[in-house]
XYZ file of C-alpha atoms in Angstrom:
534
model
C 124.053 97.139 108.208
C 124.610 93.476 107.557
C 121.562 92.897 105.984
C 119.870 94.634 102.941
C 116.363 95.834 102.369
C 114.857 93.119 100.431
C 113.114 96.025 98.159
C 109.873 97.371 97.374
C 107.442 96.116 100.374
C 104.063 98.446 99.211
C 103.169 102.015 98.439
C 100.165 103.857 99.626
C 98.577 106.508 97.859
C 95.483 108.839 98.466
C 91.866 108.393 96.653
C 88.621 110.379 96.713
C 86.219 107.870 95.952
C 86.269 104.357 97.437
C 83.829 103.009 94.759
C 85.969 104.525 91.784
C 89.459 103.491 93.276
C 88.092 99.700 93.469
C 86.477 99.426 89.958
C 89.889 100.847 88.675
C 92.600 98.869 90.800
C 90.416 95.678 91.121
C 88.637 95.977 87.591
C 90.654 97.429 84.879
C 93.695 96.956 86.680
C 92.529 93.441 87.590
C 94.480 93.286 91.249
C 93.562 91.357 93.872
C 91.511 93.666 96.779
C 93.270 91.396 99.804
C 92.107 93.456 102.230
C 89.434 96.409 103.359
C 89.729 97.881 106.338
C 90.094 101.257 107.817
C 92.831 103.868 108.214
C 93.947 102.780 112.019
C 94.710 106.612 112.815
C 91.509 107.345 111.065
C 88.821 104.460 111.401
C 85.843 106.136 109.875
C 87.680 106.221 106.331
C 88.755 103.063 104.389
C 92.237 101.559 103.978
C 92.204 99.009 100.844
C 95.265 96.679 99.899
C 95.584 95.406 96.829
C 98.279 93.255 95.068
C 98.716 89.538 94.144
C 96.770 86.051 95.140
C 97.736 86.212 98.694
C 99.113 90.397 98.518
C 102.797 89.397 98.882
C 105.303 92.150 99.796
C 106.588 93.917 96.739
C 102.965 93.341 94.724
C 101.098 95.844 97.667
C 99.343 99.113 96.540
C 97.215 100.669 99.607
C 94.752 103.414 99.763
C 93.430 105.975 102.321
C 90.195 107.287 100.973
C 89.716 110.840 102.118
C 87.035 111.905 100.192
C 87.214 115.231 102.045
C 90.702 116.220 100.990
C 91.991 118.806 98.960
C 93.649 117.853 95.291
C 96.983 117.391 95.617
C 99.888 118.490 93.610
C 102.989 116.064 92.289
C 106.110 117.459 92.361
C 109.602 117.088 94.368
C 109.283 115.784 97.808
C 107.283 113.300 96.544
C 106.868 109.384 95.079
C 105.217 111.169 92.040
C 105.011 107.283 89.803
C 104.174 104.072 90.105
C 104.954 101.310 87.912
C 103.432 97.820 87.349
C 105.159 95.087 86.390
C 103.682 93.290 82.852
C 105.171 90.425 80.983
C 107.303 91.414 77.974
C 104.601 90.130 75.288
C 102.126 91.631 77.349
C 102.241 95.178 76.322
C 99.693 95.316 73.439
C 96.926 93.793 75.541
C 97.361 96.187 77.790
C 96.903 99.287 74.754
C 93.793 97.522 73.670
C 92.639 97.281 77.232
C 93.034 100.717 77.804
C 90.825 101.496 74.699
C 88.289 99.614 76.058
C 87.806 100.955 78.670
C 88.355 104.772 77.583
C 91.657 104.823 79.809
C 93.848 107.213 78.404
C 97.409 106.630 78.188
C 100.274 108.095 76.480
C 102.363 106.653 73.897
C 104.572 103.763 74.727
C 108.441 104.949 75.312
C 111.383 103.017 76.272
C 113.533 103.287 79.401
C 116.368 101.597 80.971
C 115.849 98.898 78.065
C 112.501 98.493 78.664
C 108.944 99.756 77.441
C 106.652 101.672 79.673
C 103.135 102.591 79.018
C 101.602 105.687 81.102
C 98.356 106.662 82.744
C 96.487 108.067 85.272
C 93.829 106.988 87.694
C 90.846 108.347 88.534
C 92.314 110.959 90.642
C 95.259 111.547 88.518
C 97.772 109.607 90.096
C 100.954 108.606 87.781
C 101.317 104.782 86.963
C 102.781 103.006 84.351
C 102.935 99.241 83.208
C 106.775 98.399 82.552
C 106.891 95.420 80.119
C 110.092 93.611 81.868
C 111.653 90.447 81.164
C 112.520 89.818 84.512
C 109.004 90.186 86.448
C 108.533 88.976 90.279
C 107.743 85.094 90.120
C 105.006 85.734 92.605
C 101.545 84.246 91.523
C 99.497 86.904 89.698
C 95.698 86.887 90.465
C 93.739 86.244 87.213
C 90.225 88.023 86.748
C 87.508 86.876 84.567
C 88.716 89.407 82.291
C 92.105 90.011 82.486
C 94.329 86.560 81.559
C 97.029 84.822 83.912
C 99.609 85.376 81.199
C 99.181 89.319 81.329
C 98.335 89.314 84.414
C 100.383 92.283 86.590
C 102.804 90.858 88.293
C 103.735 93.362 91.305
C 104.794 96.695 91.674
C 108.128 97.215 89.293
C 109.453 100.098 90.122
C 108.879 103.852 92.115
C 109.885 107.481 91.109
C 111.185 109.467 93.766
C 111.216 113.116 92.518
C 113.536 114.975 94.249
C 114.743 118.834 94.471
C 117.969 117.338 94.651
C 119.070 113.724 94.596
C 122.539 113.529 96.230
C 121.347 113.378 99.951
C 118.543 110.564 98.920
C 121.352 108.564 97.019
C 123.796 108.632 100.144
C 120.612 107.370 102.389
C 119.647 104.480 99.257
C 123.124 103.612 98.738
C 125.400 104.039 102.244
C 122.829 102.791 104.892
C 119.656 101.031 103.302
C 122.030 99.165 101.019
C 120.631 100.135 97.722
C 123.220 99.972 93.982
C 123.641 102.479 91.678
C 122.985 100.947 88.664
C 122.303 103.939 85.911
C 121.330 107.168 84.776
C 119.006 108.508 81.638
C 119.181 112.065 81.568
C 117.937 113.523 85.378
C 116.751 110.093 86.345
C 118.640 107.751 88.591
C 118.303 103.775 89.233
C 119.392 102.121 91.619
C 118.610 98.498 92.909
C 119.170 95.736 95.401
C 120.869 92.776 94.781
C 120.809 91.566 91.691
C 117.681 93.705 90.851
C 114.631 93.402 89.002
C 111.045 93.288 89.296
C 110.347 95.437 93.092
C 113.504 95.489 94.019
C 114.465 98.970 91.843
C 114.008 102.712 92.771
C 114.184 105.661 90.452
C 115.276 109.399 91.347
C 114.494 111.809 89.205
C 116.268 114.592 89.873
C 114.231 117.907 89.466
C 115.478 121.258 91.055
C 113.476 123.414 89.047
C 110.113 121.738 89.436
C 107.294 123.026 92.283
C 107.334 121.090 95.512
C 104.748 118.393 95.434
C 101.419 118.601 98.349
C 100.731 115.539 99.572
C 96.809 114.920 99.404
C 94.283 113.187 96.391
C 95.937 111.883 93.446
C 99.226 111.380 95.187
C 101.847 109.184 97.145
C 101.625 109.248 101.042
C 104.622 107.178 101.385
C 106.629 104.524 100.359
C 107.345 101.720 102.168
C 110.574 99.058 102.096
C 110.561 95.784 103.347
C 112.612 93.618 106.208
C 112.595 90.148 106.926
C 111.356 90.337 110.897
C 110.452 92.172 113.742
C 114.839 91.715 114.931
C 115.806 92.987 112.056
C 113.394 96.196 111.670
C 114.631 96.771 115.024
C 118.550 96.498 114.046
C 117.247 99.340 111.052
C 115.622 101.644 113.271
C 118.634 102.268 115.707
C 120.660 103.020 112.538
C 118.420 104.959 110.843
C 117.632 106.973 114.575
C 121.887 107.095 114.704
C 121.512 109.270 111.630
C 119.939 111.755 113.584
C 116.537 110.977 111.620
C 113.123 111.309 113.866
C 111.743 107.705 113.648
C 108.576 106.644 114.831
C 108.158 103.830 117.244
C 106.897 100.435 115.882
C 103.533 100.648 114.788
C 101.548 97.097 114.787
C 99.880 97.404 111.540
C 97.597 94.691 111.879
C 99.580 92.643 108.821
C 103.029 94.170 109.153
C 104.684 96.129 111.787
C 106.197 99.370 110.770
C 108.357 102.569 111.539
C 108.526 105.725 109.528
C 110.676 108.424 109.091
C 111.392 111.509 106.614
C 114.158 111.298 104.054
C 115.806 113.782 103.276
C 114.115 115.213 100.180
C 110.954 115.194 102.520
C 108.880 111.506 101.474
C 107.670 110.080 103.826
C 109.559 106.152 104.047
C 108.207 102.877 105.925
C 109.994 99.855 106.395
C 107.943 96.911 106.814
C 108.183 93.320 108.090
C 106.694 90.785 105.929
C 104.751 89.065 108.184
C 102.408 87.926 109.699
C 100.847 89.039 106.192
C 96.983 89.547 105.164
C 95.885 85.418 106.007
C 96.397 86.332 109.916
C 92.889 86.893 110.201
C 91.276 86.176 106.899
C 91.041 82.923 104.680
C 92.555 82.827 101.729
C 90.225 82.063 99.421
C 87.803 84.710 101.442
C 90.764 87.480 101.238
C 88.922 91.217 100.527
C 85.971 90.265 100.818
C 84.865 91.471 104.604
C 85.433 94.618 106.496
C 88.431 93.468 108.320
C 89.166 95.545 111.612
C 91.842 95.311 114.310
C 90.813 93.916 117.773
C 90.983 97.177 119.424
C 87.915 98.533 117.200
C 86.193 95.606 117.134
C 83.898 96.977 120.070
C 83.032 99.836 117.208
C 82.211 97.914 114.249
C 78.419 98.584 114.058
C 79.521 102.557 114.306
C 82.068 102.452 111.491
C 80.732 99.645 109.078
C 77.031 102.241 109.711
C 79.724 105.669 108.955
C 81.784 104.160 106.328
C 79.848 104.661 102.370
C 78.564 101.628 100.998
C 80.651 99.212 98.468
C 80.471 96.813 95.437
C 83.246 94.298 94.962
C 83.528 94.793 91.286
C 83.950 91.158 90.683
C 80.984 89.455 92.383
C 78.742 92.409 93.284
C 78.910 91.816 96.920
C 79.656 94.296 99.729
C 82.037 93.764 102.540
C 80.556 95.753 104.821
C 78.080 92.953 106.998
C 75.221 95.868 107.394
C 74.359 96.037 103.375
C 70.758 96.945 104.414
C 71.926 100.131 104.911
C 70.719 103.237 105.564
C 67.549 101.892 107.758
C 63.991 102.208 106.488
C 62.004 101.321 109.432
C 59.790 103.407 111.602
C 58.659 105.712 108.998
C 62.384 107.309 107.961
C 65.024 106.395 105.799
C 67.916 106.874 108.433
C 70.940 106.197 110.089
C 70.709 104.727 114.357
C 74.867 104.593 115.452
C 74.542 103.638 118.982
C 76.610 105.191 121.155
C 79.992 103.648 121.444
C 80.638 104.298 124.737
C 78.103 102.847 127.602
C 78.644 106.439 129.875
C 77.871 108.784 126.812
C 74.102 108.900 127.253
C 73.520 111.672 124.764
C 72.307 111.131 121.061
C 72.619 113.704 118.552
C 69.805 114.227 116.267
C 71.258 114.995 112.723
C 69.415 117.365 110.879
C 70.204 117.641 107.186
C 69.794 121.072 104.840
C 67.967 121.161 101.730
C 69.679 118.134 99.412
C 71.440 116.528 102.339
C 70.883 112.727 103.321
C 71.059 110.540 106.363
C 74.725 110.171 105.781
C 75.796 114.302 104.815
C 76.734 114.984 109.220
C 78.015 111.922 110.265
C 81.649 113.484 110.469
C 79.827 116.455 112.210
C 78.242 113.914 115.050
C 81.437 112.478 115.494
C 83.518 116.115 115.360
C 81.019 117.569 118.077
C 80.906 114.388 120.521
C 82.565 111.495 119.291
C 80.978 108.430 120.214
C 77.890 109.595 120.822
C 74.754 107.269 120.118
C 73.754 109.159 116.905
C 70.536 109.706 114.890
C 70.300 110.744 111.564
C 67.045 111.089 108.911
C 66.462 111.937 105.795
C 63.614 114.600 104.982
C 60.880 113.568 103.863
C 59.880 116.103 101.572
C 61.697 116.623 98.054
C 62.254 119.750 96.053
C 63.516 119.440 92.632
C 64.527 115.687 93.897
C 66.609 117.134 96.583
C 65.021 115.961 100.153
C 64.530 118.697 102.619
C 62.088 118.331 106.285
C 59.505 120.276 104.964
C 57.635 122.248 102.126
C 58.401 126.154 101.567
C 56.656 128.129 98.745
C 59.850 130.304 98.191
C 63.249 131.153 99.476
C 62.150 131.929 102.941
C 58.751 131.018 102.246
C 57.499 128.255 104.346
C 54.237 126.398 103.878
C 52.471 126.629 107.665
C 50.630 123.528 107.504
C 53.553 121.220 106.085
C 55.697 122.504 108.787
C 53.842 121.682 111.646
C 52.477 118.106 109.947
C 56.472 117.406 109.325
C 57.791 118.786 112.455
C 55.359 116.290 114.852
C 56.183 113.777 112.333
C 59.795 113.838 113.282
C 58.971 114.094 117.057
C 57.109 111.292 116.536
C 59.930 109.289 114.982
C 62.446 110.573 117.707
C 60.107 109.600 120.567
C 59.537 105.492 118.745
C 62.749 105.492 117.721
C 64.073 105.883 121.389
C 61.934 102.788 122.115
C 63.417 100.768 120.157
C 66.863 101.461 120.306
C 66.931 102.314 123.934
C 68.085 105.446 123.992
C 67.603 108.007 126.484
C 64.699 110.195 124.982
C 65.689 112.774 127.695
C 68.681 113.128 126.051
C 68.685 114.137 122.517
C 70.338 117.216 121.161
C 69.369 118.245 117.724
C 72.384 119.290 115.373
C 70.396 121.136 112.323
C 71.920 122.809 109.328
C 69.737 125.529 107.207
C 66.782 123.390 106.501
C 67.566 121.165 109.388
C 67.851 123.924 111.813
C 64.475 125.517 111.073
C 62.821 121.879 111.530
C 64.793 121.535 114.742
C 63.416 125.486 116.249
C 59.836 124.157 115.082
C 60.079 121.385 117.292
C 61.554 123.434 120.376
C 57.840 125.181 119.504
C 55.924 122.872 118.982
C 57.368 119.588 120.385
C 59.743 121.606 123.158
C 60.701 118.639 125.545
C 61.923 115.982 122.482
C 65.363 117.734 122.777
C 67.270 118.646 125.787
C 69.406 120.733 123.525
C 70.108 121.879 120.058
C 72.964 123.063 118.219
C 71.352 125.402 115.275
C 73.415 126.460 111.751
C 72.129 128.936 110.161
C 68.824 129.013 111.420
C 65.589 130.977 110.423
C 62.606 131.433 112.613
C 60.374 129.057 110.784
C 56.831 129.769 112.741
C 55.652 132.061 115.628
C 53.310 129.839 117.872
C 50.680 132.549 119.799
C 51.799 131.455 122.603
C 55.557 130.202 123.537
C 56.150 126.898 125.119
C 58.500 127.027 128.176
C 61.899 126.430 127.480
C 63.577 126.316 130.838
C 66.752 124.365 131.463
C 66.923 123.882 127.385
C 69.900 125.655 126.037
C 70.477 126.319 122.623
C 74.030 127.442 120.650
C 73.551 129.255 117.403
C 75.980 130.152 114.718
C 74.905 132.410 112.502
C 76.905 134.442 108.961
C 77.623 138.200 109.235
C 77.187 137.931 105.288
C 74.592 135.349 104.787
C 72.527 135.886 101.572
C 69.820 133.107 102.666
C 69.233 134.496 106.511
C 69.426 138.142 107.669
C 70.917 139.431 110.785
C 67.450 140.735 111.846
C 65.895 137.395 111.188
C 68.767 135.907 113.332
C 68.455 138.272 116.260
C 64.546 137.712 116.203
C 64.900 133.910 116.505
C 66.896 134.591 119.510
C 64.807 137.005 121.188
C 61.529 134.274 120.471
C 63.664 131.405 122.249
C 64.921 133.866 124.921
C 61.231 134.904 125.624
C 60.180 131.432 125.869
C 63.117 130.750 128.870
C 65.998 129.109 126.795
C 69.743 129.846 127.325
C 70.884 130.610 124.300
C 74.338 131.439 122.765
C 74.701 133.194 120.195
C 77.909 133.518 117.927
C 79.051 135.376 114.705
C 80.581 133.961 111.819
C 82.204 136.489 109.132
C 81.214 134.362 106.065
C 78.076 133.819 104.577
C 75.880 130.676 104.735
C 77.588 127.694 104.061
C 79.105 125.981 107.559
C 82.644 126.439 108.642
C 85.496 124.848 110.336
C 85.209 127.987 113.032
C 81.504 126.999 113.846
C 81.835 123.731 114.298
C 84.767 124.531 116.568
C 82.804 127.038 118.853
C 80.028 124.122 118.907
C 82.131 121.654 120.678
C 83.610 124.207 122.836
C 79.871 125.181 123.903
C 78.682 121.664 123.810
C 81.904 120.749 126.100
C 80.469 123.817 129.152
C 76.859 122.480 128.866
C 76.652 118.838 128.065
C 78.003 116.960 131.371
């Protein structure tokens, strides 16, 4: 190739808790938070950039925030460190900052001629601040609390931990352009050009370490930058050439990019540098909105209502336009997520168990039909300050008289809340869990005709009218535990036989485990859901 990667263009990483992740990079850290968005393959998660005043290639950390995935593990295959670039005389500020703010760190050591200082963040990802002489020139962004001249000045430099390095090198060094410069014990530099400040890679070299798993705490990928669109073109015919499986250009909203595995396994990205993150946000206004792509614009109101709620740690503010959430009208604390699409007409009635929220099945409303109108509230009852639908007087033990107060109450609140936001009422299919199951099987008693269908965890029967309701034309899937502790297999074959007697179609299915919901259940639900909701 006749032209050289121009070095480090950002690295993304995984975090658990959106809140956490921006009081650490944007507070202690004192970064700039250029952008929030979402994860484009993933929209109901968030994607946050951060880096310098205007989040310049080479100063770019990103974030997917799966705060339902598993720890993950560093080791080879993996980008296992990140390190910051400091000023030279900026290295004691930095110790005392991490004392004040109870960040642990490890003592300061030197390498390649210069001093790093290690830490974790909150999930236990690597990082280091590398006091350089030679830092990017790029304008830092100063906090209230954090001074201009120690300031972070862009990402320095990236481990690559590898099972072995010699297949990596001949990628860095024969096609992508990259100079070895040196080697302390098992760790190699290279660089481009001249070097410095983001334009430096590491490989550490580490056959006898445990292969790293890619989730929390750790390095998605890395990602290299090109000038323009020609010449990320001009890279991925070489890189194809190789006989590497690269992905097509993806627009990324503020880069385009194309990925591909190198041969220790990590996952690399080259990306151009523009248009950058002022294509459509100010400036001066830069992190401070939910920014989306135009293609989920039409979705906004579902994912800014799905997404958890924020603080900017600087000004207190959220970036999500909906603040107000969850609603509190019409007698609940809930959540109304209209239905994205105008020919879904269903709207799935989210029923929590005991200690749940408005917000604990969103992900299920949107695994079982996704874009479905969707309405979720909170019980109104609390036990031990956990909320649940209504009273019981033991495990199992349900007070009568709550039940059937709570269980019109929440009819009453479906049936209003249809009203106002113009949802079918005709077509409402409760999704309960445990607590939120036996509420939903009181109303198919008492209130039969509020739901057209219901999907039931873990049910119980919660009440016995004298006489049945009809049920004809409602059907009804249940999944129930071979070894749940909380609900018997007797108790479960009753409830059917009650809502069998009263005309329902009901399906029955079997899990192996015990109460808590699985990935199988919610599986066989959609399946079911897919032969009976049309």
């Amino acid at each position: 190739m006749s032209q050289e990667i121009l070095g480090i263009h950002h690295v993304t990483a995984i975090a658990s808790d959106p809140q956490k992740n921006l009081n650490f990079y944007a507070g202690f850290l004192g970064l700039r938070l250029v952008k929030v968005t979402v994860n484009f393959d993933d929209p109901e998660t968030y994607h946050f950039y951060y880096g310098d005043e205007l989040g310049r290639p080479g100063t770019i950390m990103t974030f997917f925030v799966w705060s339902d995935a598993p720890k993950g593990r560093q080791g080879t295959g993996q980008a296992t460190i990140v390190s910051f670039a400091i000023p030279q005389a900026s290295l004691g500020y930095w110790i005392e900052r991490c004392i004040k703010y109870g960040i642990r760190y490890e003592r300061p050591e030197e390498r390649f001629g210069e001093s790093v200082l290690s830490f974790k963040d909150p999930d236990g990802l690597m990082l280091e601040l590398v006091a350089t002489a030679n830092p990017q020139t790029s304008s830092p962004w100063s906090t209230s609390g954090i001074p201009a001249e120690h300031a972070i000045r862009g990402i320095h430099t990236v481990m690559l931990c590898e099972d072995g390095y010699e297949l990596t090198a001949k990628l860095l060094t024969e096609t992508m352009g990259w100079n070895f410069q040196q080697q302390e014990g098992n760790i190699f530099r290279y660089q481009i050009g001249a070097g410095g400040s983001g334009k430096i890679v590491d490989v550490r070299c580490a056959p006898d370490f445990w292969k790293g798993a890619v989730a929390v705490g750790t390095v998605h990928h890395v990602a290299w930058r090109t000038r323009n669109d020609e010449e990320q073109a001009a890279w991925r015919s070489a890189i194809a050439n190789l006989g590497f499986n690269v992905t097509p250009v993806l627009d990324r909203q503020y880069f385009h990019s194309i990925y591909f595995q190198e041969p220790g396994g990590i996952i690399f990205e080259l990306a151009t540098d523009a248009p950058g993150f002022t294509v459509d946000e100010a400036a001066a206004e830069l992190g401070t909105h939910l920014m989306l792509p135009p293609w989920l614009e039409k979705k906004r109101q579902r994912i800014e209502a799905i997404l958890p709620s924020l603080y900017l740690p600087q000004t207190g503010t959220s970036p999500i336009s909906s603040s107000d959430r969850p609603q509190t009208q019409l007698g609940f604390t809930h959540r109304f997520i209209p239905a994205a699409e105008p020919n879904i007409p269903y709207t799935l009635l989210l029923l929590h168990g005991t200690g749940g929220d408005e917000t604990d099945l969103l992900w299920l409303g949107e695994e079982l039909i996704p874009d479905a109108g969707i309405l979720s509230p909170r019980g109104q009852v609390l036990e031990n300050g956990m909320p649940r639908f209504f009273r019981r007087l033991a495990e199992g033990v349900f007070d009568p008289e709550d039940l059937k107060f709570r269980t019109h109450e929440l009819a009453n609140f479906v049936a209003t809340a249809a009203d106002s936001y113009g949802f079918e009422p005709d077509r409402v299919v409760a999704v309960g869990y445990s607590n939120g199951a036996n509420i939903a099987v009181s109303m198919l008693l008492l209130r039969p005709y509020t739901l057209s269908a219901a999907v039931l965890f873990r049910p119980m029967v919660p009440l016995e009218p004298s006489q049945l309701p009809s049920l004809a034309g409602i059907s009804i899937f249940i999944a129930a535990g071979r070894n749940d502790s909380i609900v018997s297999s007797e108790e479960t074959e009753r409830l059917v036989k009650i809502l069998q007697t009263a005309g329902a179609e009901v399906t029955l299915t079997w899990h192996p485990g015990g109460h808590a919901l699985s990935g199988e259940d919610v599986q066989a639900a959609k399946q079911w859901l897919l032969t009976v909701i049309s």
